[in-house]
Each structure stands twice: as structure tokens, then as C-alpha cells.
Rosetta silent file (secondary structure, phi, psi, omega in degrees, C-alpha in Angstrom):
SEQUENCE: XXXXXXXXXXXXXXXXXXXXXXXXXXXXXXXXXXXXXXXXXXXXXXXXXXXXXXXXXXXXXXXXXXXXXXXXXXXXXXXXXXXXXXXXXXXXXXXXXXXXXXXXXXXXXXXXXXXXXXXXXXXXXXXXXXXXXXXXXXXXXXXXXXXXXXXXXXXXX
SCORE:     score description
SCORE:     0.000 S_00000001
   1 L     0.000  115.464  151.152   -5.243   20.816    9.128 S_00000001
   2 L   -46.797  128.058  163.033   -2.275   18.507   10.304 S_00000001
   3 L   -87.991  -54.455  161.616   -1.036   19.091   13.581 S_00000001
   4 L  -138.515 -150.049 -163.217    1.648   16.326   13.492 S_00000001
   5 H   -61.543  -48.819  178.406    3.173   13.225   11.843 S_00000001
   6 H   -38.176  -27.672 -172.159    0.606   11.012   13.355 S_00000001
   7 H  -103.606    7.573  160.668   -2.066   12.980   11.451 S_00000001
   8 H   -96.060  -60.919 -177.643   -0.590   12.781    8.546 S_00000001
   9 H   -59.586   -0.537 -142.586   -0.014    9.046    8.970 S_00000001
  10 H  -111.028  -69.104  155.964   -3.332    8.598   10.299 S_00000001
  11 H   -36.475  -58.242  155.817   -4.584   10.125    6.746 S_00000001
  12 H   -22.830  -70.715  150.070   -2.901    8.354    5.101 S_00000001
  13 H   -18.778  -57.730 -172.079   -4.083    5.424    6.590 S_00000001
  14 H   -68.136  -46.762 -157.264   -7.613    6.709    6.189 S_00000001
  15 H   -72.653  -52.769 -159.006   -7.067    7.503    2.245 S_00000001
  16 H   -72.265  -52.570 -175.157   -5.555    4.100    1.385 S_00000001
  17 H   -36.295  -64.883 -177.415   -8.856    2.167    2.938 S_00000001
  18 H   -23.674  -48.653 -179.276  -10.959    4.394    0.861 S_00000001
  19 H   -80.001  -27.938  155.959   -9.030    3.691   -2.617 S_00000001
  20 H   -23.619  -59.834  178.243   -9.588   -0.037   -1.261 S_00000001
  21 H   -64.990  -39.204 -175.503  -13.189    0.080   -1.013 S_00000001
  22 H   -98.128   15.752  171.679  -13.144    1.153   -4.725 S_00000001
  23 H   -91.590  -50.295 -155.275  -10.721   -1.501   -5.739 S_00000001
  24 H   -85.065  -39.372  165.867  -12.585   -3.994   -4.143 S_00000001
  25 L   -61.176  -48.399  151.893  -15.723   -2.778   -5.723 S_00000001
  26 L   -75.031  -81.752 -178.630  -14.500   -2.571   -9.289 S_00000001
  27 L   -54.714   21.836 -171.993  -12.683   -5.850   -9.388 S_00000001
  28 L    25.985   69.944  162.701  -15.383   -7.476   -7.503 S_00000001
  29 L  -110.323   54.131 -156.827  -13.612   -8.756   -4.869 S_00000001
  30 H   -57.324  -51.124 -176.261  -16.583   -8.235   -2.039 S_00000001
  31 H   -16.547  -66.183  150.403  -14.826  -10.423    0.292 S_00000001
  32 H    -7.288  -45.359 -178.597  -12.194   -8.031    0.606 S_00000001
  33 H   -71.162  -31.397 -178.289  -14.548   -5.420    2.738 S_00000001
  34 H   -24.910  -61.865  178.153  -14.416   -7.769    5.387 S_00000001
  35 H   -37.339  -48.630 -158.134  -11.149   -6.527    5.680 S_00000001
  36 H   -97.053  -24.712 -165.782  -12.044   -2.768    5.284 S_00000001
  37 E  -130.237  140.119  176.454  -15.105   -2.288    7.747 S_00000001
  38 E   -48.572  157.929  173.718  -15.838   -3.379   11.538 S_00000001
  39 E   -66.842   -2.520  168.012  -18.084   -6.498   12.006 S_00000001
  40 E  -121.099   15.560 -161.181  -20.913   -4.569   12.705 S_00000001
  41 E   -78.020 -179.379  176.357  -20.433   -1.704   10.844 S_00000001
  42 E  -138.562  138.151 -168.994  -23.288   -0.258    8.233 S_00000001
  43 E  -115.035  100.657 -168.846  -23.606    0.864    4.936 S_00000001
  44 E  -103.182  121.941  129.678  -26.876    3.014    3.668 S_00000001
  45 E  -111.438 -160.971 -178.974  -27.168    3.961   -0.108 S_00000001
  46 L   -49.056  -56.058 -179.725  -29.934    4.333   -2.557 S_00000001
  47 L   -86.537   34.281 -155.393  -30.448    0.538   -2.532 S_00000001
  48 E   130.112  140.928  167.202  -30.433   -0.490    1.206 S_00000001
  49 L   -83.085 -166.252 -144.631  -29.150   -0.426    4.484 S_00000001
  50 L    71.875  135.661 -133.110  -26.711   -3.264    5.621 S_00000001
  51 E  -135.345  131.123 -162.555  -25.593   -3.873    8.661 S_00000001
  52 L    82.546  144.816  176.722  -22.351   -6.742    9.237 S_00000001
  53 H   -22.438  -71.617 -175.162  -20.243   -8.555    7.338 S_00000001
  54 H   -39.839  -62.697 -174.589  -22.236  -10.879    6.087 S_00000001
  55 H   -50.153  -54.579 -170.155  -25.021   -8.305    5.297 S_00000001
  56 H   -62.683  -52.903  166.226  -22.725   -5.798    3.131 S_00000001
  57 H   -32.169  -80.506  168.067  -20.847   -8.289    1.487 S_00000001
  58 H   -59.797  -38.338  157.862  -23.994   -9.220   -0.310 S_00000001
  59 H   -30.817  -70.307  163.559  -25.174   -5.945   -0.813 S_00000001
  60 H   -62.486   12.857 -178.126  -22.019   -4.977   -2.585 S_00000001
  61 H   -86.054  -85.265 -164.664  -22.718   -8.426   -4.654 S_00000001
  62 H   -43.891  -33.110 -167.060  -26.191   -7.953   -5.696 S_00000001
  63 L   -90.084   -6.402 -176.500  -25.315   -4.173   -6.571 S_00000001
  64 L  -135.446   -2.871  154.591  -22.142   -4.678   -8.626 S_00000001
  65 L   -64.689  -24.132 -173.037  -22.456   -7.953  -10.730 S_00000001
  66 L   -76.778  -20.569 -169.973  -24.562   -6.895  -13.429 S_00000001
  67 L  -122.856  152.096 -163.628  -22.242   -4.874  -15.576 S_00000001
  68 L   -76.399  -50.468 -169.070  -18.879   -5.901  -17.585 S_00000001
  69 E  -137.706  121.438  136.745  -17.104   -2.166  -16.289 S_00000001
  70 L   -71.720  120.836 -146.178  -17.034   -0.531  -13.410 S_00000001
  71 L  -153.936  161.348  176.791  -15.346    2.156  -11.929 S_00000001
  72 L  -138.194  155.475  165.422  -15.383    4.464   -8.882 S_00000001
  73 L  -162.927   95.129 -146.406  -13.682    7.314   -8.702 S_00000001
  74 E   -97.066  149.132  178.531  -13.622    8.839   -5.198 S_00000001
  75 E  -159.019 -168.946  176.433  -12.004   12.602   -4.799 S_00000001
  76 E    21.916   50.075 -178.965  -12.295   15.557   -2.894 S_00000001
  77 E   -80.945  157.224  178.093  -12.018   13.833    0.441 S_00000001
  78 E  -119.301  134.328  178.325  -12.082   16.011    3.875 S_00000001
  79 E  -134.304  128.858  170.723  -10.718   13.959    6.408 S_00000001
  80 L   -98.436   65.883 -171.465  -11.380   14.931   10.102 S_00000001
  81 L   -71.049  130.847  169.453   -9.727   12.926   12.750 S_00000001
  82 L  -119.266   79.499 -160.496  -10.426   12.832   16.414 S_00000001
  83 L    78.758 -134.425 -155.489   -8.596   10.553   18.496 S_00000001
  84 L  -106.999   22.703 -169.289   -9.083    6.951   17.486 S_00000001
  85 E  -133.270  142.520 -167.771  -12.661    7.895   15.628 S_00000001
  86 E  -147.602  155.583  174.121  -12.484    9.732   12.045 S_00000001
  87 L  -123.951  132.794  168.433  -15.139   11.547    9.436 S_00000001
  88 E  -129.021  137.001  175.494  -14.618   11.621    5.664 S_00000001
  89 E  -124.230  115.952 -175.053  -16.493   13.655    3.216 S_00000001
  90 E  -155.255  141.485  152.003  -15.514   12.756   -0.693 S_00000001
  91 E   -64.631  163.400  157.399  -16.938   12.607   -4.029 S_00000001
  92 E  -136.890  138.756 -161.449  -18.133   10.138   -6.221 S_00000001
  93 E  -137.698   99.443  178.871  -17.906    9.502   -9.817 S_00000001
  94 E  -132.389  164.932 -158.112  -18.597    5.792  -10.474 S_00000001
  95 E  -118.828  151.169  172.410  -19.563    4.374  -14.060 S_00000001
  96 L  -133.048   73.983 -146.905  -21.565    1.575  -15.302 S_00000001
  97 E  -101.988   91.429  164.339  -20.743   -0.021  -18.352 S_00000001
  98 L   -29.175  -40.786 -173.330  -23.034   -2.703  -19.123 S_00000001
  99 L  -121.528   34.645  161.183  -21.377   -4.251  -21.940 S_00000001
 100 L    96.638 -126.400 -170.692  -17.589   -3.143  -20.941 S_00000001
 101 L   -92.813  -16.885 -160.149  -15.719   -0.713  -22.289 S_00000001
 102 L   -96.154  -22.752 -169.062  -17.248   -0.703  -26.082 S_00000001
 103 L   -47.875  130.578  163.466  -20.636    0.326  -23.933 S_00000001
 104 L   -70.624  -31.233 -173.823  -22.035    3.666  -25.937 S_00000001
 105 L  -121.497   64.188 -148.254  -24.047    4.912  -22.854 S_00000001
 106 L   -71.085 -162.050 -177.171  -22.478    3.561  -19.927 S_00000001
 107 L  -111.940  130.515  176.187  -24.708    4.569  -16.628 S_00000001
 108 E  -109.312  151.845 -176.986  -22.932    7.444  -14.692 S_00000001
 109 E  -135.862   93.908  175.279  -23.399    8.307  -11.271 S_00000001
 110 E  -122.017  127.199  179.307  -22.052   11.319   -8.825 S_00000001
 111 E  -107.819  163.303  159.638  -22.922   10.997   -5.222 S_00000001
 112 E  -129.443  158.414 -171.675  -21.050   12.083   -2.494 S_00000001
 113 E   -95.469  122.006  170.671  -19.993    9.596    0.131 S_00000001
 114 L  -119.296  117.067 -170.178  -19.941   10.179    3.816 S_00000001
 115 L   -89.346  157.613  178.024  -17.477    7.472    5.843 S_00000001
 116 E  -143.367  118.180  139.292  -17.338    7.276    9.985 S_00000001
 117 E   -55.942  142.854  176.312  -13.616    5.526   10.752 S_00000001
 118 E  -145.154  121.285  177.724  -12.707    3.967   13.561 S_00000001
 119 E   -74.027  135.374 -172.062   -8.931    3.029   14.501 S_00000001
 120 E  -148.686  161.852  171.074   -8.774   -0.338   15.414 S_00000001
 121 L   -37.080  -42.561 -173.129   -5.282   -3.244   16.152 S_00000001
 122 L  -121.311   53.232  170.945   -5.162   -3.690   12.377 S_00000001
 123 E   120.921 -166.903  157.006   -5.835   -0.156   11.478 S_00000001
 124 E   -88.168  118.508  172.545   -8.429    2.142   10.271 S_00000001
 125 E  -101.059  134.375 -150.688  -11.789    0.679    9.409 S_00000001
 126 E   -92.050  149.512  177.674  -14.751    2.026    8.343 S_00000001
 127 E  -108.154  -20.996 -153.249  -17.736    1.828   10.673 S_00000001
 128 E  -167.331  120.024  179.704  -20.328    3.658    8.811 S_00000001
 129 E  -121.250  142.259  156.057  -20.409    4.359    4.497 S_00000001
 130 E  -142.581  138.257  159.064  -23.650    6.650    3.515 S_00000001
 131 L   -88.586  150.807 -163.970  -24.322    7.681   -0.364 S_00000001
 132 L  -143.767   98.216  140.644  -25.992   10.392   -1.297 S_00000001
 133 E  -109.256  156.066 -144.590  -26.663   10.649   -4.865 S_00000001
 134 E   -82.092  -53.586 -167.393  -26.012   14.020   -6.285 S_00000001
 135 E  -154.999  135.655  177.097  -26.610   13.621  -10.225 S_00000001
 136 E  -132.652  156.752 -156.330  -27.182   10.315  -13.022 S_00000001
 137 E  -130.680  101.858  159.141  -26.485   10.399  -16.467 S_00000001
 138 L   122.237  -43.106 -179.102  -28.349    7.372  -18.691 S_00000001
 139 L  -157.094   62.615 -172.675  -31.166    6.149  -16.269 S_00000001
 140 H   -86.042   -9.276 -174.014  -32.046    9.015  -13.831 S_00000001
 141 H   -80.110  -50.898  168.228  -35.634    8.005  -13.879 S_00000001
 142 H   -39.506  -58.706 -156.477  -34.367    4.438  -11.849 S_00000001
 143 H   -87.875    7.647  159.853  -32.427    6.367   -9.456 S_00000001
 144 H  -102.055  -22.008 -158.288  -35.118    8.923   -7.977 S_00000001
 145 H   -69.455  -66.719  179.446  -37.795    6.128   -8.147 S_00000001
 146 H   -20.587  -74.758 -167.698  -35.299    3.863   -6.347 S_00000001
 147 H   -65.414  -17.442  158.015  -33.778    6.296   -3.807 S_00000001
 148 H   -78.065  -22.362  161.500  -37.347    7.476   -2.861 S_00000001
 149 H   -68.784  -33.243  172.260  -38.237    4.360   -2.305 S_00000001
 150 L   101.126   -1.243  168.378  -35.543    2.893   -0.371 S_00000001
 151 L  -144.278 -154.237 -153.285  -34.924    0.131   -2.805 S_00000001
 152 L   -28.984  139.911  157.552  -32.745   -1.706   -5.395 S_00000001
 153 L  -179.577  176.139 -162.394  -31.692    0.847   -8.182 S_00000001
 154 L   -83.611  167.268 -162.508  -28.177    1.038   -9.662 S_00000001
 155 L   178.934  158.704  177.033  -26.258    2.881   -6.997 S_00000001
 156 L   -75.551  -59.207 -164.142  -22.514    2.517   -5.745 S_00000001
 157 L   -95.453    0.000    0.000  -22.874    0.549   -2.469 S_00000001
């Protein structure tokens, strides 16, 4: 619930990184997170932990290069703020179209995404991303071997 303007700007705030991170992810532009998450922060899905710039950056490489179209589509966020430190809870709907848009079976994915914010001089940044996924469409037999395993499988982060 907003109390005042601030937490409405504050949302705000929080909401536009978020549609970043899936900008930056579809248009492959991994640099970009630099931008969106503290230098140490960490990012756990289905394929991996990584922790730092450096670290993520390639993560979000290795995990997003293989297919012509991508797409995220983040929703149903809850955003909790507390002081200069924030919690997000949102879906995920992201797509995986090997051969672009003409793909007949692209790979579908819905996870839900839990974020940890932190207000910082040039804004909010995320300190913490974790995926969960929820349901696959196209290769679900990858994504339980993968996510019980702890490694590579197609996966949003």
C-alpha cells in the first residue's frame, strides 16, 4: 500500500529497473546489468549462481545467445519497500524461439522471480534476482534435469 509520493516514486523507480532487466535480456545487451545490479550483487536460477559484475554478465551471455527470439514478460509484481532496501515478487513468462519468430515450437518458460533492491546515489539496484521455475512448455524434460542438478538448462537468468 502507498503511504506517500515517495512510495510511489520509489515504485516506480523499482518497476522501471525491472522492465530493464528484460530489455537488456531480450536485446542482448548484457553489459547493460552493470548498470541495473550492485557490484556484488547475485543472481541464482536453474542454471547457476553468480555473484558480481563480471560473473552475471556472463551468465546472462552464455544463457541468452543461443536463440534468434527472446522475450520476457515480467507481471504481477508485489513491491515491498522498507527504507532504502526493497522486495519484489513478479511473474515470468519468457519465450525461446530458436529460429526467430517463424519458430513452430518456441521453448516457453513461467517462473516466478524474486528481486532484493537496494537504493543506492544512482538509484534503485538490484542486489539479489532468484528464479524459480513454475512450468515449461517444449523441453520440460531439460529443465527438471537441469534445475535438480544445479546446472546449465535453458532458464531466464
Amino acid at each position: 500500500m502507498l503511504k506517500t509520493e515517495n512510495d510511489l516514486v520509489d515504485r516506480l523507480g523499482i518497476e522501471e529497473n525491472i522492465s530493464k532487466l528484460g530489455r537488456s535480456l531480450d536485446e542482448r545487451d548484457f553489459e547493460a546489468l552493470r548498470e541495473l545490479f550492485t557490484p556484488d550483487a547475485s543472481v541464482t536460477t536453474p542454471g547457476g549462481t553468480a555473484t558480481g559484475h563480471d560473473a552475471l554478465v556472463e551468465q546472462a551471455r552464455a544463457r541468452h545467445s543461443r536463440d534468434d527470439g527472446i522475450q520476457h514478460v515480467i507481471t504481477n509484481l508485489l513491491v515491498d519497500v522498507d527504507g532504502d532496501q526493497a522486495s519484489v515478487r513478479a511473474n515470468l513468462l519468457v519465450s525461446f524461439a530458436h529460429s526467430g519468430p517463424a519458430d513452430p515450437a518456441p521453448f516457453l518458460l513461467g517462473e516466478v522471480y524474486r528481486f532484493d533492491l537496494r537504493r543506492t546515489a544512482e538509484g534503485w539496484r538490484f542486489t539479489t534476482l532468484r528464479s524459480n521455475p513454475v512450468w515449461s512448455l517444449n523441453r520440460p524434460a531439460q529443465i527438471q534435469l537441469d534445475a535438480r542438478r544445479g546446472g546449465p538448462g535453458a532458464s531466464s537468468g
